[in-house]
Amino acid sequence: MTIRFDNRVAIVTGAGGGLGRTYALELARRGAKVVVNDLGGSRDGTGHSDAALKVVEEIKAAGGEAMSDGGSVTEYEHMVELVAKTKEKWGGVHVLINNAGVLRDKSFAKMEPADFRFVVDVHLNGSAMCTKAVWETMREQNYGRILMTASSTGLYGNFGQANYGAAKLGLAGLTKTLAIEGAKNNIKVNTIAPTAGTRMTEDLFPAEAFAAFAPEKVAPAAIYLVSEDAPTNMIVGAGAGVFQAAYVTLTQGKLLTGDELSAEGIAAHWAEITDRTGEFTPQSGAEQSMSIMRKLQGG
């Protein structure tokens, strides 16, 4: 099976370099018309450049179709205008990859509130605003593929990245609700947690590892997750050619009653509460309540 994007239109944010550039080039190579969005700032979100234009030139030189956009994903009105221009030029928007991001790493003790807000605004709110801008179009088309970019920091934590981790886990949560809401209109929403050697991570990797974790070794997962036959509501880890699935699970738990229904009872039964035997992956928040009801009914 060959995955193609002929007659599809894709918007990729943060596509002026690194992962976003790689996604944009690969989508175009597979037939998509691509909007390359990138503010072109530095890693901390300051400044501007013509990064998006350079990627568009690469796509056109290879025979593809693309246009650039230098707007900020945090500006909802701009993203609405971008979607309108894209539809006017190419007739629709079928794929959105929310990849734009910034880093302002510090330990939480030293982190300024403004740096916390800014990182959350770009990653979480920016992705939400871009998604909101395309959502009605995808509903009208009865087709949409959206990819959020989370991180192992969001899923598992990392020292010095409280702002980044909060935003990234928020994106995984956003995915889960939108996958449910979009299902009836054939809108599939997934999350990728990439590990790649890019401008964002160049001082975090040893030189030899930086090459091993090239963005090209992440891109296959992103491309699959926005393809016609993609799954939905998945969290996929990708790095150095290794691909993994991550799940938010729930244990069977322990019903406490009478005198045991106390903090002391929790302590006494902690091993049973946290026993992972029979744990499951809820497909909606309602399943937690349903699992509790089964416990109450003796199930």
Coordinates of N, CA, C and O in Angstrom, one line a residue, residues 25-198:
L25 N 7.9 18.6 3.6 CA 8.5 18.1 2.4 C 8.0 16.7 2.0 O 7.7 16.4 0.8
E26 N 7.7 15.9 3.0 CA 7.3 14.6 2.8 C 5.8 14.6 2.3 O 5.4 13.8 1.4
L27 N 5.0 15.4 2.9 CA 3.6 15.5 2.4 C 3.6 16.0 1.0 O 2.8 15.5 0.2
A28 N 4.4 17.0 0.6 CA 4.4 17.5 -0.7 C 4.9 16.4 -1.7 O 4.4 16.2 -2.8
R29 N 5.9 15.6 -1.3 CA 6.4 14.6 -2.1 C 5.4 13.5 -2.4 O 5.4 12.9 -3.5
R30 N 4.4 13.4 -1.5 CA 3.4 12.4 -1.6 C 2.1 13.0 -2.3 O 1.0 12.4 -2.2
G31 N 2.2 14.2 -2.8 CA 1.1 14.8 -3.6 C 0.3 15.9 -2.9 O -0.6 16.5 -3.6
A32 N 0.6 16.2 -1.7 CA -0.2 17.2 -1.0 C 0.2 18.6 -1.4 O 1.3 18.9 -1.7
K33 N -0.8 19.5 -1.4 CA -0.5 20.9 -1.5 C -0.3 21.4 0.0 O -1.1 21.1 0.8
V34 N 0.8 22.1 0.2 CA 1.2 22.4 1.6 C 1.3 23.8 1.9 O 1.9 24.6 1.2
V35 N 0.7 24.2 3.0 CA 0.9 25.5 3.6 C 2.0 25.4 4.7 O 1.9 24.7 5.6
V36 N 3.1 26.1 4.5 CA 4.2 26.1 5.4 C 4.1 27.3 6.3 O 4.4 28.4 5.9
N37 N 3.7 27.0 7.5 CA 3.6 28.1 8.5 C 4.8 28.1 9.4 O 5.2 27.1 10.0
D38 N 5.4 29.3 9.6 CA 6.5 29.4 10.6 C 6.7 30.9 10.8 O 6.9 31.7 9.9
L39 N 6.7 31.3 12.1 CA 7.0 32.7 12.5 C 8.4 33.0 12.2 O 8.8 34.1 12.0
G40 N 9.3 31.9 12.3 CA 10.7 32.1 12.0 C 11.5 32.6 13.1 O 12.6 33.1 12.9
G41 N 11.0 32.5 14.3 CA 11.7 33.1 15.5 C 12.8 32.1 15.9 O 13.0 31.0 15.4
S42 N 13.5 32.5 17.0 CA 14.5 31.6 17.6 C 13.8 30.6 18.5 O 12.6 30.6 18.6
R43 N 14.6 29.8 19.1 CA 14.0 28.7 19.9 C 13.2 29.2 21.1 O 12.2 28.5 21.5
D44 N 13.4 30.4 21.6 CA 12.6 30.9 22.7 C 11.4 31.7 22.2 O 10.7 32.3 23.0
G45 N 11.2 31.7 20.9 CA 10.1 32.4 20.3 C 10.3 33.9 20.0 O 9.3 34.5 19.6
T46 N 11.5 34.4 20.1 CA 11.7 35.8 19.7 C 12.3 35.9 18.3 O 12.9 35.0 17.8
G47 N 12.1 37.1 17.7 CA 12.6 37.3 16.4 C 11.8 36.7 15.2 O 10.8 36.1 15.4
H48 N 12.2 37.0 14.0 CA 11.5 36.5 12.8 C 12.6 36.1 11.8 O 13.7 36.5 11.8
S49 N 12.2 35.3 10.8 CA 13.0 35.0 9.6 C 12.2 34.6 8.5 O 11.0 34.5 8.6
D50 N 12.8 34.3 7.3 CA 12.1 33.8 6.2 C 12.2 32.3 6.0 O 12.2 31.7 4.9
A51 N 12.2 31.6 7.1 CA 12.3 30.1 7.1 C 11.3 29.5 6.3 O 11.5 28.5 5.5
A52 N 10.0 29.9 6.4 CA 8.9 29.3 5.7 C 9.1 29.4 4.2 O 8.8 28.5 3.4
L53 N 9.5 30.6 3.8 CA 9.7 30.8 2.3 C 10.8 29.8 1.8 O 10.6 29.3 0.6
K54 N 11.8 29.6 2.5 CA 12.9 28.7 2.0 C 12.3 27.2 1.8 O 12.7 26.5 0.9
V55 N 11.4 26.8 2.7 CA 10.9 25.5 2.6 C 9.9 25.4 1.4 O 9.9 24.4 0.7
V56 N 9.2 26.5 1.2 CA 8.3 26.5 0.0 C 9.1 26.4 -1.3 O 8.8 25.7 -2.2
E57 N 10.3 27.1 -1.3 CA 11.2 27.0 -2.5 C 11.7 25.6 -2.7 O 11.7 25.2 -3.8
E58 N 12.0 24.9 -1.6 CA 12.4 23.5 -1.7 C 11.3 22.7 -2.3 O 11.6 21.8 -3.2
I59 N 10.1 22.9 -1.8 CA 9.0 22.1 -2.3 C 8.7 22.3 -3.8 O 8.5 21.4 -4.6
K60 N 8.7 23.6 -4.2 CA 8.5 24.0 -5.6 C 9.6 23.5 -6.5 O 9.4 23.0 -7.6
A61 N 10.8 23.5 -6.0 CA 12.0 23.0 -6.8 C 11.8 21.5 -7.1 O 12.4 21.0 -8.1
A62 N 11.2 20.8 -6.2 CA 11.0 19.4 -6.4 C 9.7 19.1 -7.1 O 9.3 17.9 -7.3
G63 N 9.0 20.1 -7.6 CA 7.8 19.9 -8.4 C 6.5 20.0 -7.7 O 5.4 19.7 -8.2
G64 N 6.5 20.3 -6.4 CA 5.3 20.4 -5.6 C 4.7 21.7 -5.5 O 5.2 22.7 -6.1
E65 N 3.6 21.8 -4.8 CA 2.8 23.1 -4.6 C 2.8 23.4 -3.2 O 2.5 22.6 -2.3
A66 N 3.1 24.7 -2.9 CA 3.2 25.1 -1.5 C 3.1 26.6 -1.4 O 3.3 27.4 -2.4
M67 N 2.7 27.1 -0.3 CA 2.7 28.6 0.0 C 3.1 28.8 1.4 O 2.9 27.9 2.3
S68 N 3.7 29.9 1.7 CA 4.2 30.2 3.0 C 3.3 31.1 3.8 O 2.4 31.8 3.3
D69 N 3.4 31.0 5.1 CA 2.7 31.9 6.1 C 3.6 32.1 7.3 O 4.1 31.2 7.9
G70 N 3.7 33.4 7.6 CA 4.6 33.8 8.7 C 3.9 34.2 10.0 O 4.5 34.9 10.8
G71 N 2.6 33.9 10.1 CA 1.9 34.3 11.2 C 2.1 33.4 12.5 O 2.5 32.3 12.4
S72 N 1.7 34.0 13.6 CA 1.8 33.3 14.9 C 0.6 32.4 15.1 O -0.6 32.8 14.9
V73 N 0.8 31.2 15.5 CA -0.3 30.3 15.8 C -1.2 30.7 17.0 O -2.3 30.3 17.2
T74 N -0.7 31.6 17.8 CA -1.4 32.1 18.9 C -2.5 33.2 18.5 O -3.3 33.5 19.4
E75 N -2.4 33.7 17.3 CA -3.3 34.7 16.9 C -4.5 34.0 16.1 O -4.3 33.8 14.9
Y76 N -5.6 33.8 16.7 CA -6.7 33.1 16.2 C -7.2 33.7 14.9 O -7.5 33.0 13.9
E77 N -7.4 35.0 14.9 CA -7.9 35.7 13.7 C -7.0 35.5 12.5 O -7.5 35.3 11.4
H78 N -5.7 35.5 12.7 CA -4.8 35.2 11.6 C -4.9 33.8 11.1 O -4.9 33.6 9.8
M79 N -5.1 32.9 12.0 CA -5.2 31.5 11.5 C -6.5 31.3 10.7 O -6.6 30.5 9.8
V80 N -7.6 32.0 11.2 CA -8.9 32.0 10.4 C -8.7 32.5 9.0 O -9.1 31.9 8.0
E81 N -7.9 33.6 8.9 CA -7.6 34.2 7.6 C -6.8 33.3 6.8 O -7.0 33.2 5.5
L82 N -5.8 32.6 7.4 CA -5.0 31.7 6.6 C -5.8 30.5 6.1 O -5.6 30.1 4.9
V83 N -6.7 30.0 6.9 CA -7.6 28.9 6.4 C -8.5 29.4 5.2 O -8.6 28.7 4.2
A84 N -9.0 30.6 5.3 CA -9.8 31.2 4.2 C -9.0 31.3 3.0 O -9.5 31.0 1.9
K85 N -7.7 31.8 3.1 CA -6.9 32.0 1.9 C -6.5 30.6 1.3 O -6.5 30.5 0.1
T86 N -6.3 29.7 2.2 CA -6.0 28.3 1.7 C -7.1 27.7 0.9 O -7.0 27.1 -0.2
K87 N -8.3 27.9 1.5 CA -9.5 27.4 0.8 C -9.8 28.1 -0.5 O -10.2 27.4 -1.5
E88 N -9.5 29.4 -0.6 CA -9.7 30.1 -1.8 C -8.7 29.7 -2.9 O -9.1 29.5 -4.1
K89 N -7.5 29.3 -2.5 CA -6.5 28.9 -3.4 C -6.6 27.5 -3.8 O -6.5 27.1 -5.0
W90 N -7.0 26.6 -2.9 CA -6.9 25.1 -3.2 C -8.2 24.4 -2.8 O -8.3 23.2 -3.0
G91 N -9.2 25.1 -2.3 CA -10.5 24.4 -2.1 C -10.8 23.8 -0.8 O -12.0 23.4 -0.6
G92 N -9.9 23.6 0.1 CA -10.2 23.0 1.3 C -8.9 22.9 2.2 O -7.8 23.3 1.8
V93 N -9.1 22.3 3.4 CA -8.0 21.9 4.2 C -8.3 20.5 4.8 O -9.3 20.3 5.5
H94 N -7.4 19.6 4.5 CA -7.7 18.2 4.9 C -6.8 17.7 6.0 O -7.1 16.7 6.7
V95 N -5.6 18.3 6.1 CA -4.6 17.9 7.1 C -4.1 19.1 7.9 O -3.8 20.1 7.3
L96 N -4.0 18.9 9.2 CA -3.4 19.9 10.0 C -2.4 19.2 10.9 O -2.7 18.3 11.7
I97 N -1.1 19.6 10.8 CA -0.1 19.1 11.8 C 0.3 20.3 12.7 O 0.9 21.3 12.2
N98 N -0.1 20.2 13.9 CA 0.3 21.3 14.9 C 1.7 21.0 15.5 O 1.9 20.1 16.3
N99 N 2.7 21.6 14.9 CA 4.1 21.3 15.3 C 4.8 22.5 15.9 O 5.9 22.4 16.5
A100 N 4.3 23.7 15.7 CA 5.0 24.9 16.2 C 5.2 24.9 17.7 O 4.4 24.4 18.5
G101 N 6.4 25.3 18.1 CA 6.7 25.3 19.5 C 7.9 26.1 19.9 O 8.7 26.5 19.0
V102 N 8.1 26.4 21.2 CA 9.2 27.1 21.7 C 9.7 26.5 23.0 O 8.9 25.6 23.6
L103 N 10.8 26.8 23.4 CA 11.4 26.3 24.7 C 11.8 27.5 25.5 O 12.5 28.4 25.0
R104 N 11.5 27.5 26.8 CA 12.0 28.5 27.8 C 12.3 27.7 29.1 O 11.6 27.8 30.0
D105 N 13.3 26.8 29.0 CA 13.6 25.9 30.1 C 14.2 26.5 31.3 O 15.2 27.3 31.1
K106 N 13.7 26.3 32.5 CA 14.3 26.6 33.7 C 13.6 25.7 34.8 O 12.5 25.3 34.6
S107 N 14.3 25.5 35.9 CA 13.6 24.8 37.0 C 12.4 25.7 37.4 O 12.4 26.9 37.2
F108 N 11.5 25.0 38.0 CA 10.2 25.7 38.3 C 10.5 26.8 39.4 O 9.9 27.9 39.4
A109 N 11.5 26.6 40.2 CA 11.8 27.6 41.2 C 12.3 28.9 40.6 O 12.1 30.0 41.1
K110 N 13.0 28.8 39.4 CA 13.6 29.9 38.8 C 12.7 30.5 37.6 O 13.0 31.5 37.0
M111 N 11.7 29.7 37.3 CA 10.9 30.1 36.1 C 10.0 31.3 36.4 O 9.2 31.3 37.4
E112 N 10.0 32.3 35.5 CA 9.1 33.4 35.6 C 7.7 33.0 35.1 O 7.6 32.3 34.1
P113 N 6.7 33.5 35.8 CA 5.3 33.2 35.3 C 5.1 33.6 33.8 O 4.4 32.8 33.1
A114 N 5.7 34.6 33.3 CA 5.6 35.0 31.9 C 6.1 33.9 31.0 O 5.5 33.6 29.9
D115 N 7.2 33.2 31.4 CA 7.7 32.2 30.6 C 6.8 30.9 30.6 O 6.8 30.2 29.6
F116 N 6.2 30.7 31.7 CA 5.3 29.6 31.8 C 4.1 29.9 30.9 O 3.7 29.0 30.1
R117 N 3.5 31.0 31.0 CA 2.3 31.4 30.2 C 2.7 31.3 28.7 O 1.9 30.8 27.9
F118 N 3.8 31.8 28.3 CA 4.2 31.9 26.9 C 4.3 30.6 26.3 O 3.8 30.3 25.2
V119 N 5.0 29.7 26.9 CA 5.2 28.3 26.4 C 3.9 27.6 26.3 O 3.6 26.9 25.3
V120 N 3.0 27.7 27.3 CA 1.7 27.1 27.2 C 0.9 27.7 26.1 O 0.2 27.0 25.4
D121 N 1.0 29.0 25.9 CA 0.2 29.7 24.9 C 0.6 29.2 23.5 O -0.3 28.9 22.7
V122 N 1.9 29.1 23.2 CA 2.3 28.7 21.9 C 1.9 27.2 21.7 O 1.3 26.9 20.6
H123 N 2.3 26.3 22.6 CA 2.1 24.9 22.3 C 0.6 24.5 22.4 O 0.1 23.9 21.5
L124 N 0.0 24.8 23.6 CA -1.3 24.3 23.8 C -2.4 25.2 23.2 O -3.2 24.8 22.4
N125 N -2.4 26.5 23.5 CA -3.4 27.4 23.0 C -3.2 27.6 21.5 O -4.2 27.7 20.7
G126 N -1.9 27.7 21.0 CA -1.7 27.8 19.6 C -2.2 26.6 18.8 O -2.9 26.8 17.8
S127 N -2.0 25.4 19.3 CA -2.6 24.2 18.6 C -4.1 24.2 18.6 O -4.7 23.9 17.7
A128 N -4.7 24.6 19.8 CA -6.1 24.7 19.9 C -6.7 25.7 18.9 O -7.7 25.5 18.2
M129 N -6.0 26.9 18.8 CA -6.5 28.0 17.9 C -6.4 27.5 16.4 O -7.3 27.8 15.6
C130 N -5.3 26.9 16.0 CA -5.2 26.4 14.7 C -6.2 25.3 14.4 O -6.8 25.3 13.3
T131 N -6.4 24.5 15.3 CA -7.4 23.4 15.1 C -8.8 24.0 15.0 O -9.7 23.6 14.2
K132 N -9.1 25.0 15.9 CA -10.4 25.6 15.8 C -10.6 26.3 14.5 O -11.8 26.3 13.9
A133 N -9.6 26.9 13.9 CA -9.7 27.5 12.6 C -10.0 26.6 11.5 O -10.7 27.0 10.5
V134 N -9.6 25.3 11.6 CA -9.9 24.4 10.5 C -11.1 23.5 10.8 O -11.6 22.8 9.9
W135 N -11.6 23.5 12.0 CA -12.5 22.5 12.5 C -13.8 22.5 11.7 O -14.3 21.5 11.2
E136 N -14.4 23.7 11.4 CA -15.7 23.7 10.7 C -15.5 23.3 9.3 O -16.4 22.6 8.7
T137 N -14.4 23.7 8.7 CA -14.1 23.3 7.3 C -14.1 21.7 7.2 O -14.6 21.1 6.3
M138 N -13.4 21.1 8.2 CA -13.3 19.7 8.2 C -14.6 19.0 8.4 O -14.9 18.0 7.8
R139 N -15.4 19.6 9.3 CA -16.8 19.1 9.5 C -17.6 19.1 8.2 O -18.3 18.2 7.9
E140 N -17.5 20.3 7.5 CA -18.3 20.4 6.3 C -17.8 19.5 5.2 O -18.6 18.9 4.4
Q141 N -16.5 19.2 5.2 CA -15.9 18.3 4.2 C -16.2 16.8 4.5 O -16.1 15.9 3.7
N142 N -16.6 16.6 5.8 CA -16.7 15.3 6.4 C -15.4 14.5 6.2 O -15.3 13.3 6.0
Y143 N -14.3 15.3 6.4 CA -13.0 14.7 6.4 C -12.0 15.6 7.0 O -11.9 16.8 6.7
G144 N -11.1 15.1 7.9 CA -10.1 15.8 8.5 C -9.1 14.9 9.2 O -9.5 13.9 9.8
R145 N -7.8 15.3 9.1 CA -6.8 14.6 9.9 C -5.9 15.6 10.6 O -5.4 16.5 10.0
I146 N -5.9 15.5 11.9 CA -5.2 16.5 12.8 C -4.2 15.7 13.6 O -4.5 14.7 14.2
L147 N -3.0 16.3 13.7 CA -1.9 15.7 14.5 C -1.4 16.7 15.5 O -1.0 17.8 15.1
M148 N -1.5 16.4 16.8 CA -1.0 17.2 17.9 C 0.5 16.7 18.2 O 0.7 15.5 18.0
T149 N 1.3 17.6 18.6 CA 2.7 17.2 19.0 C 2.8 17.3 20.5 O 2.9 18.4 21.1
A150 N 2.9 16.2 21.2 CA 3.2 16.1 22.6 C 4.7 15.9 22.8 O 5.5 16.2 21.9
S151 N 5.0 15.3 23.9 CA 6.4 15.0 24.2 C 6.5 14.0 25.3 O 5.6 13.9 26.2
S152 N 7.7 13.4 25.4 CA 7.9 12.5 26.6 C 7.9 13.3 27.9 O 7.6 12.8 28.9
T153 N 8.3 14.6 27.7 CA 8.2 15.5 28.9 C 6.8 15.6 29.4 O 6.6 15.6 30.6
G154 N 5.9 15.8 28.5 CA 4.5 15.9 28.9 C 4.0 14.6 29.5 O 3.2 14.5 30.5
L155 N 4.4 13.5 28.9 CA 3.9 12.2 29.3 C 4.5 11.7 30.6 O 3.9 11.0 31.4
Y156 N 5.8 12.0 30.8 CA 6.6 11.4 31.9 C 7.3 12.4 32.7 O 7.9 12.0 33.7
G157 N 7.4 13.6 32.3 CA 8.2 14.6 33.1 C 9.6 14.8 32.7 O 10.2 13.8 32.1
N158 N 10.2 15.9 33.0 CA 11.6 16.2 32.7 C 12.0 17.4 33.5 O 11.3 18.4 33.5
F159 N 13.1 17.3 34.2 CA 13.6 18.5 35.0 C 13.7 19.7 34.2 O 14.3 19.7 33.1
G160 N 13.2 20.8 34.7 CA 13.4 22.1 34.0 C 12.4 22.4 32.9 O 12.6 23.4 32.2
Q161 N 11.4 21.6 32.8 CA 10.5 21.8 31.7 C 9.0 21.8 32.2 O 8.1 21.2 31.5
A162 N 8.7 22.4 33.3 CA 7.4 22.4 33.8 C 6.4 23.0 32.9 O 5.3 22.5 32.7
N163 N 6.8 24.2 32.2 CA 5.9 24.8 31.3 C 5.6 24.0 30.1 O 4.5 23.8 29.6
Y164 N 6.7 23.5 29.5 CA 6.6 22.6 28.3 C 5.8 21.3 28.6 O 5.0 20.9 27.8
G165 N 6.1 20.7 29.7 CA 5.4 19.5 30.1 C 4.0 19.7 30.3 O 3.1 18.8 29.8
A166 N 3.6 20.7 30.9 CA 2.2 21.0 31.1 C 1.4 21.2 29.8 O 0.3 20.7 29.6
A167 N 2.0 21.9 28.9 CA 1.4 22.2 27.6 C 1.3 20.9 26.8 O 0.3 20.6 26.2
K168 N 2.4 20.1 26.9 CA 2.4 18.9 26.0 C 1.4 17.8 26.5 O 0.8 17.1 25.7
L169 N 1.3 17.6 27.8 CA 0.3 16.7 28.3 C -1.1 17.2 28.0 O -2.1 16.5 27.7
G170 N -1.3 18.6 28.1 CA -2.6 19.2 27.7 C -3.0 18.8 26.3 O -4.1 18.6 26.0
L171 N -2.0 18.8 25.4 CA -2.3 18.5 24.0 C -2.8 17.0 23.8 O -3.6 16.7 23.0
A172 N -2.2 16.1 24.6 CA -2.7 14.7 24.6 C -4.1 14.7 25.0 O -4.9 13.9 24.5
G173 N -4.5 15.5 26.0 CA -5.9 15.5 26.5 C -6.8 16.1 25.5 O -7.9 15.7 25.3
L174 N -6.3 17.2 24.8 CA -7.1 17.8 23.8 C -7.4 16.8 22.7 O -8.5 16.8 22.1
T175 N -6.4 16.1 22.3 CA -6.6 15.0 21.3 C -7.7 14.1 21.6 O -8.5 13.8 20.8
K176 N -7.7 13.6 22.9 CA -8.7 12.6 23.2 C -10.1 13.1 23.1 O -11.0 12.4 22.7
T177 N -10.4 14.3 23.5 CA -11.7 14.9 23.4 C -12.1 15.2 21.9 O -13.2 14.8 21.5
L178 N -11.2 15.7 21.1 CA -11.5 16.0 19.7 C -11.6 14.8 18.9 O -12.4 14.8 18.0
A179 N -10.9 13.7 19.3 CA -11.1 12.5 18.5 C -12.5 12.0 18.7 O -13.2 11.4 17.8
I180 N -13.1 12.1 19.9 CA -14.5 11.7 20.2 C -15.5 12.7 19.4 O -16.4 12.2 18.7
E181 N -15.2 14.0 19.5 CA -16.2 14.9 18.9 C -16.1 14.9 17.4 O -17.1 15.2 16.7
G182 N -14.9 14.6 16.8 CA -14.8 14.6 15.4 C -15.2 13.3 14.7 O -15.3 13.3 13.5
A183 N -15.4 12.2 15.5 CA -15.6 10.9 14.9 C -16.8 10.9 13.9 O -16.7 10.3 12.8
K184 N -17.9 11.6 14.2 CA -19.1 11.5 13.3 C -18.8 12.2 12.0 O -19.6 12.0 11.0
N185 N -17.8 13.1 11.9 CA -17.5 13.8 10.7 C -16.2 13.3 10.1 O -15.6 14.0 9.3
N186 N -15.8 12.1 10.4 CA -14.6 11.5 9.8 C -13.4 12.4 10.0 O -12.5 12.5 9.2
I187 N -13.3 13.0 11.2 CA -12.1 13.8 11.6 C -11.3 12.9 12.6 O -11.9 12.6 13.7
K188 N -10.2 12.5 12.2 CA -9.3 11.7 13.1 C -8.2 12.6 13.7 O -7.6 13.4 13.0
V189 N -8.0 12.4 15.0 CA -7.1 13.2 15.7 C -6.1 12.4 16.5 O -6.6 11.5 17.3
N190 N -4.9 12.6 16.3 CA -3.8 11.8 17.0 C -2.8 12.7 17.6 O -2.7 13.9 17.3
T191 N -1.9 12.1 18.4 CA -0.8 12.8 19.1 C 0.5 12.0 18.8 O 0.6 10.8 18.8
I192 N 1.5 12.8 18.4 CA 2.8 12.2 18.3 C 3.7 12.8 19.3 O 3.7 14.0 19.7
A193 N 4.6 12.0 19.9 CA 5.6 12.4 20.9 C 6.9 12.1 20.3 O 7.5 11.0 20.5
P194 N 7.5 13.1 19.6 CA 8.7 12.8 18.8 C 10.0 13.0 19.7 O 10.0 13.9 20.6
T195 N 11.0 12.3 19.4 CA 12.3 12.5 19.9 C 13.3 12.7 18.7 O 13.5 11.8 18.0
A196 N 13.7 14.0 18.5 CA 14.5 14.2 17.3 C 15.6 15.3 17.5 O 15.4 16.1 18.4
G197 N 16.6 15.2 16.7 CA 17.7 16.1 16.8 C 17.3 17.3 15.9 O 17.4 17.2 14.7
T198 N 16.9 18.4 16.5 CA 16.5 19.6 15.8 C 17.1 20.8 16.4 O 17.8 20.7 17.5

